GROMACS .gro file of C-alpha atoms in nm:
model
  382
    1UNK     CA    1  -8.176  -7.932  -1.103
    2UNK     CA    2  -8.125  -7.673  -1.351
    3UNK     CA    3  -7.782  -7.622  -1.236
    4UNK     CA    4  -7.693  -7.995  -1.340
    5UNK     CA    5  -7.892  -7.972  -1.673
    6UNK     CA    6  -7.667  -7.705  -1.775
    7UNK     CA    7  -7.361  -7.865  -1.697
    8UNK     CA    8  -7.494  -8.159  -1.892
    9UNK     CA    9  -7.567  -7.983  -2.180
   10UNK     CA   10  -7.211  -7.763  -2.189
   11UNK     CA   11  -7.041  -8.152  -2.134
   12UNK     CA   12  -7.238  -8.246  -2.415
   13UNK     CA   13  -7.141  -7.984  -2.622
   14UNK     CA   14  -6.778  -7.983  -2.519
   15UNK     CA   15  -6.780  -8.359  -2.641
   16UNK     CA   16  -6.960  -8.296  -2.953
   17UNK     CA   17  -6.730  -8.054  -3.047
   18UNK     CA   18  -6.391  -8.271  -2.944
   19UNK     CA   19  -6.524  -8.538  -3.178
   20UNK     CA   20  -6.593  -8.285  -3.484
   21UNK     CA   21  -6.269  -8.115  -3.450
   22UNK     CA   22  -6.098  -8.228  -3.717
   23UNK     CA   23  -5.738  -8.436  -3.608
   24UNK     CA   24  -5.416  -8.245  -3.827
   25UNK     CA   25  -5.204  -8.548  -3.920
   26UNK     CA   26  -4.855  -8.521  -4.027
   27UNK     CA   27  -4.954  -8.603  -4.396
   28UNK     CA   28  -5.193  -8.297  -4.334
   29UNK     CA   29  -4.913  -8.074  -4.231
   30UNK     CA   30  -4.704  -8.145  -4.471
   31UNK     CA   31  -4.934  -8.083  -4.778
   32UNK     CA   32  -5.029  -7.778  -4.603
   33UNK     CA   33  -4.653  -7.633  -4.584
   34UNK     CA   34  -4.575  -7.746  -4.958
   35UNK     CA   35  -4.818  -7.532  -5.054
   36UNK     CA   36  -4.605  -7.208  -4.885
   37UNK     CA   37  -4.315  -7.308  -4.922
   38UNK     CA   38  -4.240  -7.404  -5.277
   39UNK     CA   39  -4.085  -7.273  -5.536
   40UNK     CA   40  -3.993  -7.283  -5.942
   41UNK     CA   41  -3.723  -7.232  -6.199
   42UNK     CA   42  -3.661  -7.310  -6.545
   43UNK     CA   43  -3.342  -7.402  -6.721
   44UNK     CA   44  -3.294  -7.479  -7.064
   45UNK     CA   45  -2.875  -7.515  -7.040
   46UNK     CA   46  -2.908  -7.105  -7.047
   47UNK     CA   47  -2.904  -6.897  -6.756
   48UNK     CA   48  -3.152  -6.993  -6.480
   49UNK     CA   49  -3.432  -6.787  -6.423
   50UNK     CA   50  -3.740  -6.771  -6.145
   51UNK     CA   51  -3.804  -6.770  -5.789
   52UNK     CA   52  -3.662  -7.106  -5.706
   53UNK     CA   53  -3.307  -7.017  -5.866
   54UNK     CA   54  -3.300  -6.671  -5.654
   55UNK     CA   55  -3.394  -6.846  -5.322
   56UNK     CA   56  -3.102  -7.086  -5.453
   57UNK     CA   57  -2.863  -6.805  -5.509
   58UNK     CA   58  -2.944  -6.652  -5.189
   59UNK     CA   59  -2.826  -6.974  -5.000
   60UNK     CA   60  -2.495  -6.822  -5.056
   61UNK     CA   61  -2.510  -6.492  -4.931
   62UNK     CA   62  -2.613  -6.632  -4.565
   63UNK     CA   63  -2.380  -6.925  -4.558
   64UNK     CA   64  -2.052  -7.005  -4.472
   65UNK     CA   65  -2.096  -7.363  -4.647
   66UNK     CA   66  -2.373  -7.457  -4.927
   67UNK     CA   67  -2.383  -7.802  -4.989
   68UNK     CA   68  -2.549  -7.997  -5.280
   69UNK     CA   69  -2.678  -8.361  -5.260
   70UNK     CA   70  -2.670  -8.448  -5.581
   71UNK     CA   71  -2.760  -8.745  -5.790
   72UNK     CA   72  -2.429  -8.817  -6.032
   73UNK     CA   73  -2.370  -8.829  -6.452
   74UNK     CA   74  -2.658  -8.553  -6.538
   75UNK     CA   75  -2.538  -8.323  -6.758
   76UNK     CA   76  -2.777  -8.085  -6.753
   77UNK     CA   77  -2.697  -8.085  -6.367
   78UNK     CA   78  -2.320  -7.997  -6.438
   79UNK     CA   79  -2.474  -7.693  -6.649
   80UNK     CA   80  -2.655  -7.559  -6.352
   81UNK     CA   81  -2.343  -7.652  -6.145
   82UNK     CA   82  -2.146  -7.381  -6.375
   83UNK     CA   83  -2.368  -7.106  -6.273
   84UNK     CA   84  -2.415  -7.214  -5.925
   85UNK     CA   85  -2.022  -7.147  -5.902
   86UNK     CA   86  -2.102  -6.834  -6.052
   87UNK     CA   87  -2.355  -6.752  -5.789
   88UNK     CA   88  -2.102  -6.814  -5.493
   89UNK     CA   89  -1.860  -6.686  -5.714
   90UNK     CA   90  -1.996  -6.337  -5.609
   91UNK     CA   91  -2.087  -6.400  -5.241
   92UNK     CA   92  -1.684  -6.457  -5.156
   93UNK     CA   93  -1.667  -6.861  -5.193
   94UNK     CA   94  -1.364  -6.971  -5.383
   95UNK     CA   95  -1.321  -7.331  -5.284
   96UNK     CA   96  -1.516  -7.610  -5.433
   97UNK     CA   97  -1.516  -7.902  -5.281
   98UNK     CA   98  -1.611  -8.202  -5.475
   99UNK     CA   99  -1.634  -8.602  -5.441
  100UNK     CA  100  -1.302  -8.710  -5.593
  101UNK     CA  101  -0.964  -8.814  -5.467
  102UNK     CA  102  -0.718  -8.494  -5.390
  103UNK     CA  103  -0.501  -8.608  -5.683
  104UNK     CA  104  -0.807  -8.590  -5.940
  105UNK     CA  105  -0.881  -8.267  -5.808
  106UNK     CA  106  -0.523  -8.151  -5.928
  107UNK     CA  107  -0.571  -8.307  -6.244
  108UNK     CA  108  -0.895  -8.165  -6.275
  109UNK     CA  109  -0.742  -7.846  -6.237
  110UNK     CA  110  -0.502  -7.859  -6.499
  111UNK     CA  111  -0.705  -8.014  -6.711
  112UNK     CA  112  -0.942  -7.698  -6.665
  113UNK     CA  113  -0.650  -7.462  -6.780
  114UNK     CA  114  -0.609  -7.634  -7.066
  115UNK     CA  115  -0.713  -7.476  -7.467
  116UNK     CA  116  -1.002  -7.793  -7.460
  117UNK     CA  117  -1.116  -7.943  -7.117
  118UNK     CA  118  -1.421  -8.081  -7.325
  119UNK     CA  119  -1.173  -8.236  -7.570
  120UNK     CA  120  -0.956  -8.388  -7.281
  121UNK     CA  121  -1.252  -8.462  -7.048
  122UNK     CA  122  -1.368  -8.691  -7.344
  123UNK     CA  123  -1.059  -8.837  -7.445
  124UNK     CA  124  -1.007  -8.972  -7.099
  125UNK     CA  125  -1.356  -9.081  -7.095
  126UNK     CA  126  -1.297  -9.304  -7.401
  127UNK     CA  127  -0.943  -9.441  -7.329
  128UNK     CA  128  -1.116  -9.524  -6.903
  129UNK     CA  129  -1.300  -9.791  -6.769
  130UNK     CA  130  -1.648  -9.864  -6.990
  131UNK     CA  131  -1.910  -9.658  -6.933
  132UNK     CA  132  -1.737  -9.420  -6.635
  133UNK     CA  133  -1.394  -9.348  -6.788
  134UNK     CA  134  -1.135  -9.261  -6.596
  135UNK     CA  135  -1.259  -8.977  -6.338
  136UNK     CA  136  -1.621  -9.040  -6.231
  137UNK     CA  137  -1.832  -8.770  -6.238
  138UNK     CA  138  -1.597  -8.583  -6.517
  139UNK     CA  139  -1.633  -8.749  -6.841
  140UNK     CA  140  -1.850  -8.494  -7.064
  141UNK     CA  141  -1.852  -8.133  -7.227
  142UNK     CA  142  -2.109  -8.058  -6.993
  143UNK     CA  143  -1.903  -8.134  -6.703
  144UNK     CA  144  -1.619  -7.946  -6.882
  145UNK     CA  145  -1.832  -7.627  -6.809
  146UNK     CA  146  -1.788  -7.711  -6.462
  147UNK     CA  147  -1.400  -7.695  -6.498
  148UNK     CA  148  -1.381  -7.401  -6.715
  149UNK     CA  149  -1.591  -7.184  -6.497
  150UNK     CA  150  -1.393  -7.303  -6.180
  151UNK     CA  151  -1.090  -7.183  -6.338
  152UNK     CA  152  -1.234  -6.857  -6.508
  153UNK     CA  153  -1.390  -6.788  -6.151
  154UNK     CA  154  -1.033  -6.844  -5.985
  155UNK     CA  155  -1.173  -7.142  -5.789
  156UNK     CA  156  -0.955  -7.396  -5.543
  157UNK     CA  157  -1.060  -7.717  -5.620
  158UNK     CA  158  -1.084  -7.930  -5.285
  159UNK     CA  159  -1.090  -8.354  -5.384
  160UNK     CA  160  -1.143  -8.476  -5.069
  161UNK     CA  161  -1.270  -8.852  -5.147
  162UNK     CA  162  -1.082  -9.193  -5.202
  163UNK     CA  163  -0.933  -9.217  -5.567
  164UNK     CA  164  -1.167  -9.389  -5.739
  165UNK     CA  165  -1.080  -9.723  -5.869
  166UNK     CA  166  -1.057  -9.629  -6.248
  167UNK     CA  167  -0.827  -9.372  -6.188
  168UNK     CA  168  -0.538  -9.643  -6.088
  169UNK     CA  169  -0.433  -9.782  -6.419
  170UNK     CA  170  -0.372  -9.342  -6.524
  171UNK     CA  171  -0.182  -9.269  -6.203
  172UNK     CA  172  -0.010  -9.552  -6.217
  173UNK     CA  173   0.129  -9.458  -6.564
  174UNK     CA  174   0.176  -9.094  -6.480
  175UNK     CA  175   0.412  -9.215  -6.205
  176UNK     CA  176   0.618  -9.447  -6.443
  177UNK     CA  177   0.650  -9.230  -6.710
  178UNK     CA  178   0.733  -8.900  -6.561
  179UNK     CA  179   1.058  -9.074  -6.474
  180UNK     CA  180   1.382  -9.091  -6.665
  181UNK     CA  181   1.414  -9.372  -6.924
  182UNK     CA  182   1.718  -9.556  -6.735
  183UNK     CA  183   1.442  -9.551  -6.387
  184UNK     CA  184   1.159  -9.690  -6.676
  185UNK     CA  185   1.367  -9.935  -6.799
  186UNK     CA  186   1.558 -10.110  -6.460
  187UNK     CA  187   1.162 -10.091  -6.299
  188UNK     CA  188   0.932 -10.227  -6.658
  189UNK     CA  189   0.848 -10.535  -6.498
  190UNK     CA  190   0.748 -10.393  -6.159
  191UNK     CA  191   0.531 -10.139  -6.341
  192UNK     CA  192   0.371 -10.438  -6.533
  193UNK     CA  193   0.308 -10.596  -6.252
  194UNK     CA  194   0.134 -10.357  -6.129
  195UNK     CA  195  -0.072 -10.267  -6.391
  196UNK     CA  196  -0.151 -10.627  -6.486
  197UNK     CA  197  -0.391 -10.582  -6.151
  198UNK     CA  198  -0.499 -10.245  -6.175
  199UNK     CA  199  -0.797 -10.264  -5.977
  200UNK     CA  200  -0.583 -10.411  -5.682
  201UNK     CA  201  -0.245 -10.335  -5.697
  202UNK     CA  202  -0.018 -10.550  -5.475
  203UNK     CA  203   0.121 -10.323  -5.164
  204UNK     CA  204   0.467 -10.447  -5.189
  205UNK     CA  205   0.486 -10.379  -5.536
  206UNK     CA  206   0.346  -9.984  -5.465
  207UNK     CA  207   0.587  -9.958  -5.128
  208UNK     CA  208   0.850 -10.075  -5.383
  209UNK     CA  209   0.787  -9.800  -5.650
  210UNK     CA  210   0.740  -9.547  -5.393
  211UNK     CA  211   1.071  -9.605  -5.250
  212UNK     CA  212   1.173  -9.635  -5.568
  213UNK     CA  213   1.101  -9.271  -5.684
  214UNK     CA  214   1.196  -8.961  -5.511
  215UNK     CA  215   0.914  -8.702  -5.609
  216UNK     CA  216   0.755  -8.639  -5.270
  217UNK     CA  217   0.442  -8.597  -5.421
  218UNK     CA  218   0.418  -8.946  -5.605
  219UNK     CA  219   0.526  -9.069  -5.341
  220UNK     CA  220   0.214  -8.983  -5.168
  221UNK     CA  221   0.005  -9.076  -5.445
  222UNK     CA  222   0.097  -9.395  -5.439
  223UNK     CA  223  -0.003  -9.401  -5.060
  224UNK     CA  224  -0.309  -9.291  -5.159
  225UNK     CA  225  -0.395  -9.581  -5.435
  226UNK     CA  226  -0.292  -9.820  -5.143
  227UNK     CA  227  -0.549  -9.646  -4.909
  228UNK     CA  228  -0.842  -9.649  -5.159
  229UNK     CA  229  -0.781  -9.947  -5.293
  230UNK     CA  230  -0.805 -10.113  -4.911
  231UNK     CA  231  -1.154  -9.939  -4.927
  232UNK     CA  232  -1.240 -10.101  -5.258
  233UNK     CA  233  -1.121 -10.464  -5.118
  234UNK     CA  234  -1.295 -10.445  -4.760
  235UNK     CA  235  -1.626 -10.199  -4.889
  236UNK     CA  236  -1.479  -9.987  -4.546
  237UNK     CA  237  -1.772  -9.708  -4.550
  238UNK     CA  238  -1.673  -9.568  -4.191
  239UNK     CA  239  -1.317  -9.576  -4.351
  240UNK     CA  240  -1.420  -9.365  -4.670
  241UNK     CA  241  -1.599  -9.124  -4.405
  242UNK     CA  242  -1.304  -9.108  -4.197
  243UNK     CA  243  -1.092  -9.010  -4.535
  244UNK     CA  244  -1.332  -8.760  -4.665
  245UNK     CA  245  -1.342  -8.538  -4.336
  246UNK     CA  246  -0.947  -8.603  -4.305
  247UNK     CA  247  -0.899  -8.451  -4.603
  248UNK     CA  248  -1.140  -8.189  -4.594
  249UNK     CA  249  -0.999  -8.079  -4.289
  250UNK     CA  250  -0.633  -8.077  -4.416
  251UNK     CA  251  -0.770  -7.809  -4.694
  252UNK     CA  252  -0.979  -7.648  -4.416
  253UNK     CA  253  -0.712  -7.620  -4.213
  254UNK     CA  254  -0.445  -7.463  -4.453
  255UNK     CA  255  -0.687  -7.193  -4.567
  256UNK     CA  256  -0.774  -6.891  -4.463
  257UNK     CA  257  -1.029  -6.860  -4.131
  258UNK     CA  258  -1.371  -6.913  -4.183
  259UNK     CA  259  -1.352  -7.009  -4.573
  260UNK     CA  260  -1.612  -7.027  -4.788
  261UNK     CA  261  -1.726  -7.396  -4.927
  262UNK     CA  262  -1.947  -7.480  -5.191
  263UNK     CA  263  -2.041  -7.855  -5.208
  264UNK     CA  264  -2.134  -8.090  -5.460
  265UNK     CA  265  -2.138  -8.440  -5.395
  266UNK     CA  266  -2.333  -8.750  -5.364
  267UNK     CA  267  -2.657  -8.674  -5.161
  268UNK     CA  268  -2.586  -8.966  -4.881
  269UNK     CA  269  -2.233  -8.814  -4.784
  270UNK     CA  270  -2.422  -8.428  -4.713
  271UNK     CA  271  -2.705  -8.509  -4.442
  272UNK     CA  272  -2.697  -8.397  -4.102
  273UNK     CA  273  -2.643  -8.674  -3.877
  274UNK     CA  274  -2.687  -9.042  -3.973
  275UNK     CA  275  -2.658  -9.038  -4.325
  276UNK     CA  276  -2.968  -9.226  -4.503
  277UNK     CA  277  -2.771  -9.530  -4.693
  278UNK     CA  278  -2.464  -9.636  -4.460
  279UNK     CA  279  -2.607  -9.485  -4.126
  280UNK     CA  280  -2.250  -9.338  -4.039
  281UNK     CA  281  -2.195  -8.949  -3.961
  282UNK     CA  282  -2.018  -8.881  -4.302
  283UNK     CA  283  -1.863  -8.531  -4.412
  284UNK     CA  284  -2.184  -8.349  -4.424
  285UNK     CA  285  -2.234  -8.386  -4.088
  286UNK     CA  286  -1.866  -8.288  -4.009
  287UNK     CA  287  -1.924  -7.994  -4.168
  288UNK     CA  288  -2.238  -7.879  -4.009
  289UNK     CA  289  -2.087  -7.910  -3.715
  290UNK     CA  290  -1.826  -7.669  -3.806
  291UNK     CA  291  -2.105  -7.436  -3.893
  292UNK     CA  292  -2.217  -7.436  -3.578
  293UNK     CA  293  -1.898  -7.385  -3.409
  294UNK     CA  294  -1.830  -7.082  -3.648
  295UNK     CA  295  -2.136  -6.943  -3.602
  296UNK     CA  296  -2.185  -6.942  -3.950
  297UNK     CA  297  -2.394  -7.114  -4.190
  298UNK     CA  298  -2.446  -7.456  -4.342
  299UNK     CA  299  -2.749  -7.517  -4.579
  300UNK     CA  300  -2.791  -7.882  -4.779
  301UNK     CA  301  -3.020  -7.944  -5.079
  302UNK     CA  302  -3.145  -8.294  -5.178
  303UNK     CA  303  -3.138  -8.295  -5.541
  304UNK     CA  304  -3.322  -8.581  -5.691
  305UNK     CA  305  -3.485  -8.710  -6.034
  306UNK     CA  306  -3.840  -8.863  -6.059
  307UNK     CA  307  -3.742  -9.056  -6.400
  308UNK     CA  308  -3.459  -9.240  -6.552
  309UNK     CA  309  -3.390  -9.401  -6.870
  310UNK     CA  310  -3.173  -9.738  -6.894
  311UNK     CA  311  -3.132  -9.881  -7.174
  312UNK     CA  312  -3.386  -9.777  -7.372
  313UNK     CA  313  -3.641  -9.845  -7.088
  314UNK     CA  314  -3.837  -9.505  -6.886
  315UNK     CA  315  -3.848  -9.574  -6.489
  316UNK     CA  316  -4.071  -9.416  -6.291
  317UNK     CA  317  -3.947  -9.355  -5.935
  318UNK     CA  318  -4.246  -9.281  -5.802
  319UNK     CA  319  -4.396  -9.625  -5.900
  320UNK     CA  320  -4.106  -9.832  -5.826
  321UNK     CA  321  -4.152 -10.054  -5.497
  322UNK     CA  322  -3.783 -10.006  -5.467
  323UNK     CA  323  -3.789  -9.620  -5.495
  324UNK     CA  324  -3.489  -9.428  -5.459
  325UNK     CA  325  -3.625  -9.122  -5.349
  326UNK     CA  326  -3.964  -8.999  -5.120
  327UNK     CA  327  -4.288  -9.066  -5.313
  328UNK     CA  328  -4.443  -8.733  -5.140
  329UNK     CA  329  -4.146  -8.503  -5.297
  330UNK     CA  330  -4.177  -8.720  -5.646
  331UNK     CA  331  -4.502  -8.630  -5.681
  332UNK     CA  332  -4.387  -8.270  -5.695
  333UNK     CA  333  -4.225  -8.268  -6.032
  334UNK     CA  334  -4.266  -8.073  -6.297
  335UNK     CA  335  -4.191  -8.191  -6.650
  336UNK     CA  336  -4.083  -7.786  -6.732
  337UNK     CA  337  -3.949  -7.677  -6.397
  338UNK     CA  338  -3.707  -7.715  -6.087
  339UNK     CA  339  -3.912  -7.771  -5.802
  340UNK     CA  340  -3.744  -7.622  -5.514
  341UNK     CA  341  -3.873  -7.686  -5.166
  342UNK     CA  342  -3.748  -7.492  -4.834
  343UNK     CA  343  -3.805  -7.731  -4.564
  344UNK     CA  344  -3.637  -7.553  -4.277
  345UNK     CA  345  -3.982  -7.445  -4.106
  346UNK     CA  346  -4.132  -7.778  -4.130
  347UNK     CA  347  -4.227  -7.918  -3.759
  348UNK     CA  348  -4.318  -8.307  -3.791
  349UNK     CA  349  -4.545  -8.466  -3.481
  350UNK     CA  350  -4.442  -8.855  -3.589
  351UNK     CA  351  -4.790  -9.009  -3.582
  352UNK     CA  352  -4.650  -9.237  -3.861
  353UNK     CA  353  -4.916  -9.075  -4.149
  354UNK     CA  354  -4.624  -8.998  -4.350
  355UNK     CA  355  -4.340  -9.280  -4.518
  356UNK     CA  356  -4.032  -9.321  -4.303
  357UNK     CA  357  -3.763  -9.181  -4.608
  358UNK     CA  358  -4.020  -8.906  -4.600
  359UNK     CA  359  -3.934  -8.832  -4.256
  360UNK     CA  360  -3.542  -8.886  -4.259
  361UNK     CA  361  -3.519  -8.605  -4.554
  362UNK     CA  362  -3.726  -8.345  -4.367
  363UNK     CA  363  -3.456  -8.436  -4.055
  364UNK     CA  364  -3.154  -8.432  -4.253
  365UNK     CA  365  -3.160  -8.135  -4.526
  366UNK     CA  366  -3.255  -7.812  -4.560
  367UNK     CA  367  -3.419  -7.834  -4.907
  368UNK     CA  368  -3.551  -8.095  -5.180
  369UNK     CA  369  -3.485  -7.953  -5.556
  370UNK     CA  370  -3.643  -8.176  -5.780
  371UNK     CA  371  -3.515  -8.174  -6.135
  372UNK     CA  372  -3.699  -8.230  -6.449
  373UNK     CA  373  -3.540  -8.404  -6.681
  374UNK     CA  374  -3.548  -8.750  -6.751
  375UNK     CA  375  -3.182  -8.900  -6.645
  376UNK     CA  376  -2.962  -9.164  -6.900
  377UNK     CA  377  -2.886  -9.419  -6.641
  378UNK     CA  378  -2.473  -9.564  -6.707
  379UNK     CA  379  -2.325  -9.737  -6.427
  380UNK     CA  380  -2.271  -9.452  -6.146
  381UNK     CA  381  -2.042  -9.458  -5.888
  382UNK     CA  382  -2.210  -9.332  -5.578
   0.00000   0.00000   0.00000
């Protein structure tokens, strides 16, 4: 009799203590590891100082390839771009691979060896499409510090993207009038013709120029503005994938073994995996891959902004029902600091306590840097 008492009392107990054990959720977890696990810097368009931007820096020095998600047009983001090249600068990178066509990249570069990239970045920007120019992504004197400390730092620069729409109506022009006047003259209304559609230039009409010319290298450009523009017209995604790791591997592959790449491109085209808009395994998946094969390194960042302006008008992202980015790393920010988050560690359980974007960033990058500034919205490529 006593025997079963005490077995009903420790089963009692046991159960008791089951039911006051407190359950760790995933939302639980996650606060907890924030806590360890973040980071700050400050930047005022200076030189970057704290723990955030040394854990940043360090990325480099254990990594074959960095790679930064980044949100596009910020200028203050270019300015911490210029001493992130620095940074990998003196860990042995010297390629820089960014999200424009190969032929931008080559006029990026001369443009960077020029007496004033600023002045020419913003000439360009002026004379280009409304409100994005004529290079996306390179329109300001902040993105000019980009430039001038790729080619101070003695930096390739790898364009391994479509050329973007905008660009046409330049290249276009560049072909034409790098020829001699009697070739200008006997082809005027062909070049017209083509530039009366810029946006869409007529195949025949390119395949005419190009045989036409005999520069192999406009020749190919030409190609090029067909290819991208057949992107444009159909909105091919898994095409524009298939370009960008075709062309990063045609750099890759010309280089010298294991090379050094430093990133910067729109955040969707860096995850591992799926990526989070067009659910197609884009370049930064490609190159993770590589990683592993090397043995080497591959390390992604998230960058993302918690507020915009547009016209006039302060968004919130964090209070949008359409938000862009994860509420739980919005609520993060800092109105003085980067917030830098390492979220390599992290181990997720999937009871569902957490938003589904919440989950898909922990998955697919290594770290979330959350900026604070307050972003000018134009019309962004992305």
């Amino acid at each position: 009799m006593k025997q079963t008492l005490f077995c009903m009392l420790l089963l009692a107990a046991c159960l008791s203590y089951g039911q006051s054990k407190q359950v760790i959720t995933d939302e639980d977890r996650f606060n907890k590891y924030i806590t360890s696990h973040i980071s700050y810097f400050t930047f005022n368009g200076q030189r970057p100082t704290g723990k955030g931007w040394d854990n940043l820096d360090e990325l480099f020095a254990k990594n074959q390839f960095v790679a930064w998600g980044e949100y596009h047009n910020s200028p203050l983001l270019s300015q911490l771009t210029a001493y992130a090249l620095e940074s990998a600068q003196k860990h042995g990178y010297k390629k820089w691979c960014i999200e424009v066509g190969p032929y931008t990249a080559l006029e990026l570069t001369r443009i960077s060896r020029t007496k004033s990239p600023a002045d020419t970045l913003t000439k360009l920007y002026k004379n280009g499409y409304p409100h994005i120019g004529t290079f996306p992504f390179f329109s300001s004197p902040e993105d000019a510090q980009m430039l001038i400390a790729a080619n101070k730092l003695h930096f390739n620069i790898w364009g391994i993207d479509q050329e973007f729409q905008m660009s046409f109506p330049y290249f276009l022009a560049k072909v034409y009038q790098t020829q001699q006047r009697k070739f200008q003259y006997r082809y005027k209304a062909l070049y017209d013709s083509l530039q009366a559609k810029w946006w869409y230039p007529d195949t025949k009409l390119l395949d005419s120029m190009a045989n036409a010319i005999t520069q192999t290298q406009y020749k190919a450009l030409l190609k090029e503005i067909n290819t991208s523009k057949e992107i444009y017209h159909t909105g091919d995604n898994s095409g524009r994938a298939a370009l960008m790791k075709a062309n990063f591997f045609k750099y890759y592959d010309a280089g010298a073994k294991n090379e050094k790449v430093f990133f910067k491109m729109g955040s969707n085209h860096l995850a591992k995996g799926i990526n989070l808009q067009t659910n197609l395994y884009d370049i930064g998946n490609a190159v993770y891959e590589l990683a592993q094969r090397n043995q080497s390194g591959f390390t992604n960042v998230y960058l993302m902004v918690r507020y915009t302006i547009e016209k006039g008008k302060l968004t919130d992202d964090m209070l949008s029902k359409e938000n862009e980015n994860p509420k739980a790393f919005s609520k993060l920010y800092d109105i003085d600091k980067w917030v830098l988050i390492d979220l390599r560690q992290l181990k997720m359980k999937y009871d569902n306590t957490l938003p589904r974007d919440t989950y898909q960033l922990i998955e697919k990058y290594d770290y979330v840097l959350v900026s604070p500034e307050k972003l000018s919205i134009a019309n962004n490529e992305n």
